[in-house]
């Protein structure tokens, strides 16, 4: 049983929500794109710049030492949120510019290993013709494209898990799709279009049974569900801070420590090298520094840590339960004549992200009509074109919840949606 939380009080922590849009109180239902930030996160970033701003892991001065401590403390808090190690020498979270950057880092590092970089230890990441990379048709382009590109570069075969009619990743034919030749499996934890929670346990088990690495896109799960990478036994995972109430410009790539230690770097530059020469190969640092070339988003990591702690203080069970209530209301969109939900209609194994199609009305028109009533939703293909083709569409409308949403927010959208087809004469 989740503890009792006053979600009205939580909502009041988000200054941006206290405004009018087009003469209506703002209803923000676009958290799958980016979440709003509580005051403590906004303050943490400002406070860092006001009091301890300095580069990290360099410089012998006091501010640099404090900044380094704050940076590592931020990493440790985020690690606690997702069940990863953060003790010195055992870190399993690499700071990235976001999930997209983390997934590209991984695909590039695998590509480097395929070229023989990283020596014997990196052979486990190397791909060649005949090997297979498996994703799902539900992927965001930031999984689809880096791993498709990796297949083109290495000659590996690119395959995918298909979807059920309501857009869930199919797990009934895993042995067929994930074979002895499969080296990499990359799948989303929660579909960014459908809100469906993927049944990842059998996919991970099958990937490991054939010796493949399993990569989780945790972008849409970490903000809404209790996620523990150790318990899930994923090999790598990527997520963005801005979707979990933290700042933009920062994300994290999780990797099991022994895998990060064997993985060759993907980005090169300052702060990732022990020894650099003109006429010899450089010797790279241990993870996570090996993957963190250049000046890091220090203030953002500090603020991401504050966001993670803030979420843990509310409790992930309470967040999940609260948003299930919003999802139940949003799913009533499917009861409106001419509106089709793209994804599971039932409120189980899903989050409060609900995409829908309005028969005869283009999503851009829907978005504008809804926006005129002060309600923010996302329209378009949500960077997931293949799943839209699966539904026979190019684009859709998507409402997505955050902790600050109320049942009334969802009801406002449902009420507004009832007028769409009439307004456009559909
Ligand atoms: C499922 C999923 N994966 C990856 C991403 C990419 O995240 P970012 O744009 O923060 O790098 C997103 C963002 O929308 C997403 O929803």
mmCIF file of N, CA, C and O and ligand atoms in Angstrom, residues 32-33 97-101 103 140 142-143 188 190-192 217 219-220 240 242-243 378 382 398, ligand 1:
data_model
loop_
_atom_site.group_PDB
_atom_site.id
_atom_site.type_symbol
_atom_site.label_atom_id
_atom_site.label_comp_id
_atom_site.label_asym_id
_atom_site.label_seq_id
_atom_site.Cartn_x
_atom_site.Cartn_y
_atom_site.Cartn_z
ATOM 1 N N UNK A 32 5.653 13.293 -21.200
ATOM 2 C CA UNK A 32 6.475 12.310 -21.908
ATOM 3 C C UNK A 32 7.505 13.024 -22.776
ATOM 4 O O UNK A 32 8.581 12.481 -23.054
ATOM 5 N N UNK A 33 7.179 14.254 -23.203
ATOM 6 C CA UNK A 33 8.170 15.045 -23.964
ATOM 7 C C UNK A 33 9.195 15.599 -22.995
ATOM 8 O O UNK A 33 10.394 15.361 -23.120
ATOM 9 N N UNK A 97 24.647 13.566 -22.226
ATOM 10 C CA UNK A 97 23.826 14.753 -22.484
ATOM 11 C C UNK A 97 22.346 14.401 -22.515
ATOM 12 O O UNK A 97 21.490 15.279 -22.682
ATOM 13 N N UNK A 98 22.014 13.135 -22.367
ATOM 14 C CA UNK A 98 20.618 12.695 -22.415
ATOM 15 C C UNK A 98 20.573 11.249 -22.900
ATOM 16 O O UNK A 98 21.614 10.659 -23.217
ATOM 17 N N UNK A 99 19.377 10.700 -22.953
ATOM 18 C CA UNK A 99 19.240 9.301 -23.382
ATOM 19 C C UNK A 99 19.754 9.095 -24.803
ATOM 20 O O UNK A 99 20.427 8.103 -25.095
ATOM 21 N N UNK A 100 19.442 10.047 -25.679
ATOM 22 C CA UNK A 100 19.882 9.918 -27.074
ATOM 23 C C UNK A 100 21.404 9.836 -27.127
ATOM 24 O O UNK A 100 21.978 8.985 -27.829
ATOM 25 N N UNK A 101 22.062 10.712 -26.362
ATOM 26 C CA UNK A 101 23.531 10.718 -26.339
ATOM 27 C C UNK A 101 24.051 9.402 -25.763
ATOM 28 O O UNK A 101 25.037 8.843 -26.257
ATOM 29 N N UNK A 103 22.601 6.411 -25.798
ATOM 30 C CA UNK A 103 22.385 5.303 -26.732
ATOM 31 C C UNK A 103 23.359 5.387 -27.910
ATOM 32 O O UNK A 103 23.887 4.375 -28.377
ATOM 33 N N UNK A 140 11.530 4.329 -29.858
ATOM 34 C CA UNK A 140 11.802 5.731 -30.183
ATOM 35 C C UNK A 140 12.967 5.727 -31.184
ATOM 36 O O UNK A 140 13.815 4.828 -31.161
ATOM 37 N N UNK A 142 15.565 7.179 -31.134
ATOM 38 C CA UNK A 142 16.894 7.245 -30.519
ATOM 39 C C UNK A 142 17.419 5.865 -30.119
ATOM 40 O O UNK A 142 18.580 5.734 -29.760
ATOM 41 N N UNK A 143 16.589 4.845 -30.208
ATOM 42 C CA UNK A 143 17.069 3.460 -30.123
ATOM 43 C C UNK A 143 17.184 2.901 -31.539
ATOM 44 O O UNK A 143 18.208 2.343 -31.929
ATOM 45 N N UNK A 188 12.522 -0.840 -25.478
ATOM 46 C CA UNK A 188 12.007 0.187 -24.575
ATOM 47 C C UNK A 188 11.269 -0.430 -23.392
ATOM 48 O O UNK A 188 10.572 -1.443 -23.545
ATOM 49 N N UNK A 190 9.033 1.319 -21.494
ATOM 50 C CA UNK A 190 7.655 1.814 -21.630
ATOM 51 C C UNK A 190 7.570 2.528 -22.979
ATOM 52 O O UNK A 190 8.406 3.382 -23.273
ATOM 53 N N UNK A 191 6.574 2.172 -23.762
ATOM 54 C CA UNK A 191 6.426 2.777 -25.084
ATOM 55 C C UNK A 191 6.098 4.263 -24.966
ATOM 56 O O UNK A 191 5.189 4.632 -24.222
ATOM 57 N N UNK A 192 6.817 5.090 -25.698
ATOM 58 C CA UNK A 192 6.578 6.532 -25.550
ATOM 59 C C UNK A 192 5.322 6.978 -26.293
ATOM 60 O O UNK A 192 4.837 8.078 -26.072
ATOM 61 N N UNK A 217 15.826 0.930 -22.875
ATOM 62 C CA UNK A 217 15.526 2.356 -22.971
ATOM 63 C C UNK A 217 14.570 2.665 -21.820
ATOM 64 O O UNK A 217 13.379 2.334 -21.875
ATOM 65 N N UNK A 219 13.801 5.640 -20.591
ATOM 66 C CA UNK A 219 13.365 7.045 -20.598
ATOM 67 C C UNK A 219 11.983 7.263 -20.023
ATOM 68 O O UNK A 219 11.735 8.225 -19.305
ATOM 69 N N UNK A 220 11.063 6.364 -20.410
ATOM 70 C CA UNK A 220 9.667 6.575 -20.020
ATOM 71 C C UNK A 220 9.279 5.733 -18.813
ATOM 72 O O UNK A 220 8.125 5.763 -18.399
ATOM 73 N N UNK A 240 16.899 10.029 -19.448
ATOM 74 C CA UNK A 240 17.161 11.475 -19.447
ATOM 75 C C UNK A 240 16.651 12.099 -18.159
ATOM 76 O O UNK A 240 15.556 11.764 -17.697
ATOM 77 N N UNK A 242 15.636 15.194 -17.811
ATOM 78 C CA UNK A 242 14.554 16.178 -17.991
ATOM 79 C C UNK A 242 13.162 15.568 -17.966
ATOM 80 O O UNK A 242 12.171 16.275 -17.787
ATOM 81 N N UNK A 243 13.081 14.256 -18.153
ATOM 82 C CA UNK A 243 11.764 13.605 -18.076
ATOM 83 C C UNK A 243 11.440 13.180 -16.652
ATOM 84 O O UNK A 243 10.333 12.740 -16.364
ATOM 85 N N UNK A 378 0.979 16.585 -26.895
ATOM 86 C CA UNK A 378 1.927 16.497 -28.003
ATOM 87 C C UNK A 378 1.208 15.942 -29.221
ATOM 88 O O UNK A 378 0.392 15.026 -29.101
ATOM 89 N N UNK A 382 5.899 11.572 -32.499
ATOM 90 C CA UNK A 382 6.577 11.351 -31.218
ATOM 91 C C UNK A 382 7.910 10.627 -31.394
ATOM 92 O O UNK A 382 8.319 9.822 -30.552
ATOM 93 N N UNK A 398 -1.019 12.890 -28.297
ATOM 94 C CA UNK A 398 -0.586 12.145 -27.109
ATOM 95 C C UNK A 398 -0.706 13.009 -25.856
ATOM 96 O O UNK A 398 -0.129 14.087 -25.787
HETATM 97 C C1 LIG B 1 11.267 6.210 -25.080
HETATM 98 C C2 LIG B 1 12.238 7.326 -25.341
HETATM 99 N N1 LIG B 1 13.506 7.028 -25.614
HETATM 100 C C3 LIG B 1 14.421 7.975 -25.841
HETATM 101 C C4 LIG B 1 14.088 9.300 -25.825
HETATM 102 C C5 LIG B 1 15.135 10.324 -26.091
HETATM 103 O O1 LIG B 1 15.340 11.130 -24.991
HETATM 104 P P1 LIG B 1 16.133 12.508 -25.124
HETATM 105 O O2 LIG B 1 15.462 13.269 -26.216
HETATM 106 O O3 LIG B 1 15.986 13.119 -23.790
HETATM 107 O O4 LIG B 1 17.541 12.172 -25.452
HETATM 108 C C6 LIG B 1 12.777 9.665 -25.558
HETATM 109 C C7 LIG B 1 12.366 11.094 -25.575
HETATM 110 O O5 LIG B 1 11.301 11.447 -25.955
HETATM 111 C C8 LIG B 1 11.825 8.650 -25.307
HETATM 112 O O6 LIG B 1 10.561 8.929 -25.030
#
